[in-house]
CSV table of C-alpha atoms (C1' of nucleotides) in Angstrom, one decimal:
chain,number,residue,atom,x,y,z
A,1,MET,CA,-34.2,80.0,11.3
A,2,GLU,CA,-32.7,76.9,9.9
A,3,SER,CA,-35.0,74.3,8.6
A,4,MET,CA,-34.5,70.9,9.9
A,5,VAL,CA,-36.1,68.9,7.2
A,6,GLU,CA,-34.6,65.6,6.4
A,7,GLU,CA,-33.6,65.2,2.9
A,8,ASN,CA,-32.4,62.0,1.3
A,9,GLY,CA,-32.4,60.3,4.6
A,10,SER,CA,-30.0,62.6,6.4
A,11,ALA,CA,-31.6,63.6,9.5
A,12,VAL,CA,-30.9,66.6,11.7
A,13,ASP,CA,-30.7,66.3,15.4
A,14,PRO,CA,-33.1,68.7,16.9
A,15,LEU,CA,-31.5,68.8,20.3
A,16,SER,CA,-28.0,69.3,19.2
A,17,ALA,CA,-28.7,71.9,16.6
A,18,GLY,CA,-32.0,73.4,17.6
A,19,SER,CA,-31.1,73.9,21.2
A,20,GLN,CA,-28.0,75.8,20.4
A,21,SER,CA,-29.5,78.5,18.3
A,22,GLY,CA,-32.7,78.6,20.3
A,23,ASP,CA,-35.0,79.3,17.5
A,24,ALA,CA,-34.6,76.3,15.3
A,25,ALA,CA,-37.4,74.0,15.3
A,26,PRO,CA,-37.1,70.4,14.2
A,27,ALA,CA,-39.4,69.0,11.7
A,28,ILE,CA,-40.6,65.6,10.9
A,29,ALA,CA,-38.9,64.1,7.9
A,30,THR,CA,-40.8,65.6,5.1
A,31,SER,CA,-39.2,67.4,2.2
A,32,VAL,CA,-41.1,70.2,0.6
A,33,GLN,CA,-40.7,71.4,-2.9
A,34,SER,CA,-42.4,74.2,-4.6
A,35,LEU,CA,-43.7,73.5,-8.0
A,36,ASN,CA,-42.8,77.0,-8.8
A,37,ARG,CA,-39.2,76.2,-8.4
A,38,THR,CA,-37.9,78.8,-10.8
A,39,GLN,CA,-38.7,81.5,-8.4
A,40,GLN,CA,-36.2,80.1,-5.9
A,41,GLN,CA,-38.4,81.1,-3.1
A,42,THR,CA,-37.3,80.2,0.4
A,43,HIS,CA,-40.1,78.8,2.3
A,44,HIS,CA,-40.2,79.4,5.9
A,45,LEU,CA,-40.5,76.1,7.7
A,46,VAL,CA,-41.8,76.2,11.3
A,47,ALA,CA,-42.3,73.2,13.4
A,48,SER,CA,-44.2,74.1,16.5
A,49,THR,CA,-44.7,71.2,18.9
A,50,SER,CA,-44.5,68.1,16.9
A,51,ILE,CA,-46.3,69.2,13.8
A,52,VAL,CA,-44.7,70.3,10.6
A,53,GLN,CA,-46.0,73.7,9.9
A,54,LEU,CA,-45.2,75.6,6.8
A,55,THR,CA,-45.4,79.3,6.1
A,56,LEU,CA,-45.8,79.5,2.4
A,57,PRO,CA,-46.6,82.0,-0.2
A,58,THR,CA,-50.2,82.6,-0.6
A,59,SER,CA,-50.2,81.7,-4.2
A,60,GLY,CA,-48.8,78.8,-6.0
A,61,ALA,CA,-49.3,75.1,-5.6
A,62,THR,CA,-46.9,73.2,-3.4
A,63,GLN,CA,-45.8,69.7,-3.9
A,64,VAL,CA,-45.2,67.6,-0.8
A,65,GLN,CA,-43.0,64.6,-1.2
A,66,SER,CA,-41.4,62.0,1.0
A,67,VAL,CA,-37.8,62.1,1.9
A,68,ILE,CA,-37.1,59.9,-1.1
A,69,GLN,CA,-36.6,62.2,-4.1
A,70,PRO,CA,-37.3,61.2,-7.7
A,71,ASN,CA,-34.6,61.0,-10.3
A,72,GLN,CA,-32.0,59.9,-7.9
A,73,GLN,CA,-29.5,57.1,-7.9
A,74,SER,CA,-31.2,55.4,-5.1
A,75,VAL,CA,-32.4,51.9,-4.6
A,76,ILE,CA,-35.5,53.4,-3.3
A,77,GLN,CA,-37.6,54.6,-6.1
A,78,THR,CA,-40.2,57.3,-5.7
A,79,ALA,CA,-43.7,56.6,-6.6
A,80,THR,CA,-44.9,58.5,-9.6
A,81,ASN,CA,-48.3,59.4,-8.4
A,82,ILE,CA,-47.3,62.4,-6.4
A,83,GLN,CA,-50.2,64.6,-5.6
A,84,PRO,CA,-49.7,68.3,-5.5
A,85,VAL,CA,-51.1,69.7,-2.3
A,86,ALA,CA,-52.3,73.3,-2.1
A,87,ILE,CA,-51.3,74.6,1.2
A,88,SER,CA,-52.6,77.7,2.7
A,89,LYS,CA,-50.5,79.9,5.0
A,90,GLY,CA,-49.9,78.4,8.4
A,91,ASN,CA,-51.5,75.1,7.6
A,92,VAL,CA,-50.2,71.7,8.8
A,93,ILE,CA,-48.7,69.4,6.3
A,94,LEU,CA,-50.2,65.9,6.4
A,95,VAL,CA,-48.3,63.5,4.2
A,96,SER,CA,-50.5,61.0,2.7
A,97,LYS,CA,-48.7,59.7,-0.4
A,98,PRO,CA,-49.0,56.0,-1.4
A,99,ASN,CA,-45.7,54.2,-1.5
A,100,SER,CA,-44.0,56.8,0.5
A,101,VAL,CA,-41.7,55.9,3.4
A,102,ILE,CA,-43.7,58.3,5.4
A,103,GLN,CA,-47.3,57.5,5.7
A,104,THR,CA,-49.8,59.6,7.6
A,105,ALA,CA,-52.5,57.3,8.8
A,106,GLN,CA,-56.0,58.6,8.6
A,107,ALA,CA,-56.3,58.1,12.3
A,108,SER,CA,-53.5,60.5,13.0
A,109,LEU,CA,-55.4,63.3,11.4
A,110,GLN,CA,-57.5,63.5,14.5
A,111,THR,CA,-54.5,63.3,16.7
A,112,LEU,CA,-52.8,66.2,14.9
A,113,GLN,CA,-56.0,68.2,15.2
A,114,ASP,CA,-56.2,67.4,18.9
A,115,LYS,CA,-52.6,68.4,19.4
A,116,ASN,CA,-53.2,71.7,17.7
A,117,ILE,CA,-56.0,72.4,20.1
A,118,LYS,CA,-53.9,71.3,23.0
A,119,THR,CA,-51.0,73.4,21.8
A,120,ALA,CA,-53.2,76.5,21.5
A,121,ALA,CA,-54.6,75.8,24.9
A,122,ARG,CA,-51.1,75.6,26.5
A,123,LYS,CA,-50.0,78.8,24.8
A,124,GLU,CA,-53.0,80.4,26.4
A,125,ILE,CA,-52.1,78.9,29.7
A,126,ALA,CA,-48.6,80.3,29.4
A,127,PHE,CA,-50.0,83.7,28.6
A,128,ASN,CA,-52.3,83.5,31.5
A,129,ASP,CA,-49.4,82.6,33.7
A,130,ILE,CA,-47.9,86.0,32.9
A,131,LEU,CA,-51.2,87.7,33.6
A,132,LEU,CA,-51.6,85.9,36.8
A,133,LEU,CA,-48.2,86.8,37.9
A,134,LEU,CA,-48.9,90.4,37.1
A,135,TYR,CA,-52.1,90.2,39.0
A,136,PHE,CA,-50.3,88.6,41.9
A,137,LEU,CA,-47.8,91.4,42.0
A,138,ILE,CA,-50.5,94.1,41.7
A,139,ILE,CA,-52.4,92.6,44.6
A,140,GLN,CA,-49.3,92.3,46.7
A,141,ILE,CA,-48.3,95.9,46.1
A,142,LEU,CA,-51.8,97.1,46.6
A,143,SER,CA,-52.3,95.3,49.9
A,144,PHE,CA,-49.0,96.7,51.2
A,145,TRP,CA,-49.7,100.2,50.2
A,146,MET,CA,-53.2,100.2,51.4
A,147,GLN,CA,-52.1,98.9,54.7
A,148,ILE,CA,-49.7,101.8,55.1
A,149,PHE,CA,-52.3,104.3,54.1
A,150,LEU,CA,-54.8,102.8,56.4
A,151,ASN,CA,-52.4,102.7,59.4
A,152,THR,CA,-51.5,106.3,59.0
A,153,HIS,CA,-54.8,107.8,58.0
A,154,GLY,CA,-57.3,105.4,59.4
A,155,ARG,CA,-59.1,105.4,56.1
A,156,LEU,CA,-58.7,104.4,52.5
A,157,PRO,CA,-57.2,106.8,50.0
A,158,PRO,CA,-59.6,109.3,48.6
A,159,LEU,CA,-61.0,109.4,45.2
A,160,GLU,CA,-58.8,111.6,43.1
A,161,SER,CA,-58.1,112.2,39.5
A,162,SER,CA,-54.9,110.6,38.1
A,163,SER,CA,-53.3,114.0,37.2
A,164,GLU,CA,-53.7,115.2,40.8
A,165,CYS,CA,-52.8,111.9,42.2
A,166,ASP,CA,-49.2,111.8,41.2
A,167,SER,CA,-48.0,114.6,43.4
A,168,ASN,CA,-50.4,113.8,46.2
A,169,VAL,CA,-49.6,110.2,46.4
A,170,ASP,CA,-46.0,111.1,45.9
A,171,SER,CA,-46.0,113.1,49.1
A,172,GLU,CA,-48.0,110.6,51.0
A,173,VAL,CA,-45.7,107.8,50.0
A,174,SER,CA,-42.5,109.7,50.6
A,175,SER,CA,-43.7,110.7,54.0
A,176,HIS,CA,-44.0,107.1,54.9
A,177,SER,CA,-40.7,106.1,53.4
A,178,LEU,CA,-42.4,104.1,50.8
A,179,HIS,CA,-40.0,104.0,47.9
A,180,TYR,CA,-41.6,103.6,44.6
A,181,GLN,CA,-40.7,104.1,41.0
A,182,THR,CA,-42.5,105.6,38.1
A,183,GLY,CA,-45.8,104.6,36.7
A,184,TRP,CA,-49.0,104.7,38.5
A,185,LEU,CA,-51.8,102.4,37.6
A,186,PHE,CA,-55.2,103.8,38.3
A,187,PHE,CA,-56.8,101.0,40.2
A,188,SER,CA,-60.2,100.4,41.6
A,189,SER,CA,-62.4,97.7,43.0
A,190,THR,CA,-63.6,97.0,39.5
A,191,TYR,CA,-60.2,95.5,38.8
A,192,LEU,CA,-61.9,92.1,38.7
A,193,SER,CA,-63.6,93.1,35.5
A,194,TRP,CA,-60.3,94.2,34.2
A,195,LEU,CA,-58.7,90.9,35.2
A,196,ASN,CA,-61.5,89.0,33.6
A,197,ALA,CA,-61.0,90.9,30.4
A,198,ALA,CA,-57.2,90.5,30.6
A,199,THR,CA,-57.2,86.8,31.3
A,200,ALA,CA,-59.7,86.3,28.5
A,201,GLY,CA,-57.1,87.6,26.1
A,202,GLY,CA,-58.7,91.0,25.8
A,203,ALA,CA,-57.6,94.3,27.1
A,204,ILE,CA,-54.3,94.6,28.8
A,205,VAL,CA,-55.2,97.4,31.1
A,206,GLN,CA,-58.5,99.0,31.8
A,207,TYR,CA,-58.7,102.0,34.0
A,208,ALA,CA,-61.6,102.3,36.4
A,209,GLN,CA,-64.0,105.1,36.0
A,210,GLY,CA,-64.4,106.0,39.6
A,211,GLN,CA,-68.0,105.1,40.5
A,212,ASP,CA,-66.8,103.2,43.5
A,213,THR,CA,-63.9,103.2,45.9
A,214,GLN,CA,-60.7,103.9,44.0
A,215,PHE,CA,-57.1,104.0,44.9
A,216,PHE,CA,-53.8,103.9,43.2
A,217,VAL,CA,-51.3,101.2,42.8
A,218,PRO,CA,-47.6,101.9,42.1
A,219,VAL,CA,-46.4,99.9,39.2
A,220,SER,CA,-43.0,99.8,37.6
A,221,ASP,CA,-41.0,97.5,35.4
A,222,ASN,CA,-39.1,96.4,38.4
A,223,VAL,CA,-41.3,96.3,41.4
A,224,PRO,CA,-39.3,97.8,44.2
A,225,ALA,CA,-38.7,96.7,47.7
A,226,TYR,CA,-40.7,98.8,50.0
A,227,THR,CA,-39.5,100.3,53.2
A,228,GLY,CA,-42.3,101.2,55.5
A,229,HIS,CA,-41.8,102.2,59.2
A,230,GLY,CA,-38.3,100.8,59.0
A,231,VAL,CA,-39.5,97.4,57.9
A,232,VAL,CA,-37.9,96.2,54.8
A,233,VAL,CA,-40.2,94.1,52.7
A,234,GLU,CA,-38.1,91.8,50.6
A,235,ASP,CA,-39.0,91.0,47.1
A,236,ALA,CA,-37.8,87.5,47.5
A,237,ALA,CA,-41.3,86.2,46.9
A,238,ARG,CA,-41.5,88.1,43.7
A,239,LYS,CA,-38.2,86.8,42.6
A,240,ARG,CA,-39.3,83.3,43.5
A,241,GLU,CA,-42.5,83.6,41.5
A,242,LEU,CA,-40.5,84.9,38.6
A,243,ARG,CA,-38.0,82.1,38.8
A,244,LEU,CA,-40.8,79.5,39.1
A,245,LEU,CA,-42.6,81.0,36.1
A,246,LYS,CA,-39.5,80.9,34.0
A,247,ASN,CA,-38.6,77.4,35.0
A,248,ARG,CA,-42.2,76.4,34.3
A,249,GLN,CA,-41.9,77.7,30.8
A,250,ALA,CA,-38.4,76.2,30.4
A,251,ALA,CA,-39.7,72.8,31.4
A,252,ARG,CA,-42.4,73.0,28.9
A,253,GLU,CA,-39.9,73.9,26.2
A,254,CYS,CA,-37.6,71.2,27.3
A,255,ARG,CA,-40.3,68.6,27.1
A,256,ARG,CA,-41.4,69.9,23.7
A,257,LYS,CA,-37.9,69.6,22.4
A,258,LYS,CA,-37.5,66.1,23.8
A,259,LYS,CA,-40.7,65.0,22.1
A,260,GLU,CA,-39.5,66.5,18.8
A,261,TYR,CA,-36.3,64.7,19.2
A,262,ILE,CA,-38.0,61.3,19.9
A,263,LYS,CA,-40.3,61.8,16.9
A,264,CYS,CA,-37.3,62.6,14.7
A,265,LEU,CA,-35.5,59.5,15.9
A,266,GLU,CA,-38.6,57.4,15.3
A,267,ASN,CA,-38.8,58.8,11.8
A,268,ARG,CA,-35.2,58.0,11.1
A,269,VAL,CA,-35.9,54.4,12.3
A,270,ALA,CA,-38.8,54.2,9.9
A,271,ILE,CA,-36.7,55.5,7.0
A,272,LEU,CA,-33.8,53.2,7.7
A,273,GLU,CA,-36.0,50.2,8.1
A,274,ASN,CA,-37.6,50.9,4.8
A,275,ARG,CA,-34.3,51.4,3.1
A,276,ASN,CA,-33.0,48.2,4.6
A,277,GLN,CA,-36.0,46.3,3.3
A,278,THR,CA,-35.6,47.8,-0.1
A,279,LEU,CA,-31.9,46.8,-0.1
A,280,ILE,CA,-32.7,43.3,0.8
A,281,GLU,CA,-35.2,43.0,-2.0
A,282,GLU,CA,-32.8,44.5,-4.4
A,283,LEU,CA,-30.2,42.1,-3.3
A,284,LYS,CA,-32.5,39.2,-3.9
A,285,SER,CA,-33.3,40.4,-7.4
A,286,LEU,CA,-29.7,40.8,-8.2
A,287,LYS,CA,-28.9,37.4,-6.9
A,288,GLN,CA,-31.6,36.0,-9.2
A,289,LEU,CA,-30.1,37.8,-12.1
A,290,CYS,CA,-26.6,36.6,-11.4
A,291,GLU,CA,-27.6,33.0,-10.9
A,292,PRO,CA,-26.8,30.8,-13.9
A,293,LYS,CA,-29.9,29.5,-15.6
A,294,THR,CA,-30.3,25.8,-14.9
A,295,ASP,CA,-33.0,24.9,-17.4
B,1,DG,C1',-70.7,52.5,40.1
B,2,DG,C1',-66.4,52.1,42.5
B,3,DC,C1',-61.7,50.7,42.4
B,4,DT,C1',-57.2,50.1,40.4
B,5,DT,C1',-53.8,50.7,37.0
B,6,DC,C1',-51.6,53.0,33.3
B,7,DG,C1',-50.2,56.7,30.5
B,8,DC,C1',-49.7,61.5,29.9
B,9,DC,C1',-48.8,66.1,31.3
B,10,DC,C1',-47.5,69.5,34.5
B,11,DG,C1',-45.0,72.0,38.3
B,12,DT,C1',-41.1,72.0,41.1
B,13,DC,C1',-36.5,71.1,42.7
B,14,DA,C1',-31.8,70.4,42.2
B,15,DA,C1',-27.6,69.7,39.8
B,16,DG,C1',-24.8,70.7,36.0
B,17,DC,C1',-23.7,73.8,32.3
B,18,DT,C1',-23.1,78.3,29.9
B,19,DC,C1',-22.5,83.0,29.6
B,20,DT,C1',-21.1,87.5,31.2
C,1,DA,C1',-18.3,84.3,40.8
C,2,DG,C1',-22.9,84.7,40.0
C,3,DA,C1',-27.0,84.8,37.2
C,4,DG,C1',-29.5,82.4,34.1
C,5,DC,C1',-30.5,78.3,31.3
C,6,DT,C1',-31.2,73.3,30.7
C,7,DT,C1',-32.7,69.0,32.0
C,8,DG,C1',-33.3,64.7,34.9
C,9,DA,C1',-36.0,63.2,38.7
C,10,DC,C1',-39.9,63.2,41.5
C,11,DG,C1',-44.6,63.6,42.8
C,12,DG,C1',-49.4,64.9,41.9
C,13,DG,C1',-53.6,65.5,38.9
C,14,DC,C1',-56.5,63.7,35.4
C,15,DG,C1',-58.7,60.9,32.0
C,16,DA,C1',-59.2,56.3,29.9
C,17,DA,C1',-59.4,51.4,30.2
C,18,DG,C1',-60.0,47.3,32.6
C,19,DC,C1',-61.8,44.6,36.4
C,20,DC,C1',-65.1,43.4,40.2
DNA sequence: GGCTTCGCCCGTCAAGCTCT
DNA sequence: AGAGCTTGACGGGCGAAGCC
C-alpha cells in the first residue's frame, strides 16, 4: 500500500491515486518520522475513514511533525519544540504541535473518538449485512424445501443423524427433482440461538443438538435454482439481494473516499494559506530591509 | 412539549465506465 | 457484449437546534 502522506506541501489526490489501486488510503497531511531513522524501517500507514492511523513497530519512539520539515530552504520555518510522541500499534495520530500548520484542536479529539466508534459500528453493520443475507438465504431455502417435503409426505422431515441424512435426503430430494449441491447444514428450530450468536459476532455456525424438531437445509457456495414439480424457482431474488448488498458496500466506500478527498483538499487549503501568509510576511520584512534608511 | 428546519448518513437506482 | 464497479442523484430516517 502506498502511503499518501503529504510531504513538503505536495499533496496526493486520494481519489485519483487511491481509487485506482483500490487499497491505497489517503491520509491527512501529516508526515511521520521515526526517531530511529537509522533502521530505515518502513512504517505502514493506514488511513481508515478520515483518521490517520499508523501501524508502527512496538518499540521505539516516534516523532510526529507537521508537513513543514526542519532544515529546509523554506520560508516556513519549523518550530523547534517538537514533542516526540510514543505511538502504540494501531493508535490514531493526533497532531498537536504549537506553531505547526496543522493544528488539532482539543475539541476535535472527541470528534475523532466518536468517529472511531461510528466506524467500528459501521463495520459491524456491514458484517451483519452479510450474516443477514446468509440468514435470508437459509430461510428461503429452508422454506422451499420444507414445503416440498410437506407436500409429498404430509409431515416434516424426521429427526436423523447427519451421517445418515446425506443419502436419505439425497434420495428424497432427487425424487422430487430438487437439485442441490454439496454441503448440508444441520439445521433446527434452535437456529435463532445460532443466529443470535452469529450476529453478535460470535460463532459462525452452530449445529443443533436435536432436542426438538430438526431438519436439514441444503447449503452451497452458489445457492442453486430449484426445480420442484416442474416449477423453476428463479434465484433472481438472491441475485438482487447480492447486488444490493454489494452496491450498499460500494456506496459506503465511495462516500468514505469522497470524505477523505474533501479533507485532503481542506488540508491543502490550510497549508497553502499558511504558506501564503508566511510569504507575505517575509516580503514585508525584505522590503523593510531593502528600503533606504531615512534618518 | 410539539413543530419545523437543518445537517448527516444511509440505501437504492441509474448511468457511465472498466475489465474480461 | 456482458458482468461488475463507481458515483451522482434522490428520498427517507434520525438527532440536534431553534422557535412557538
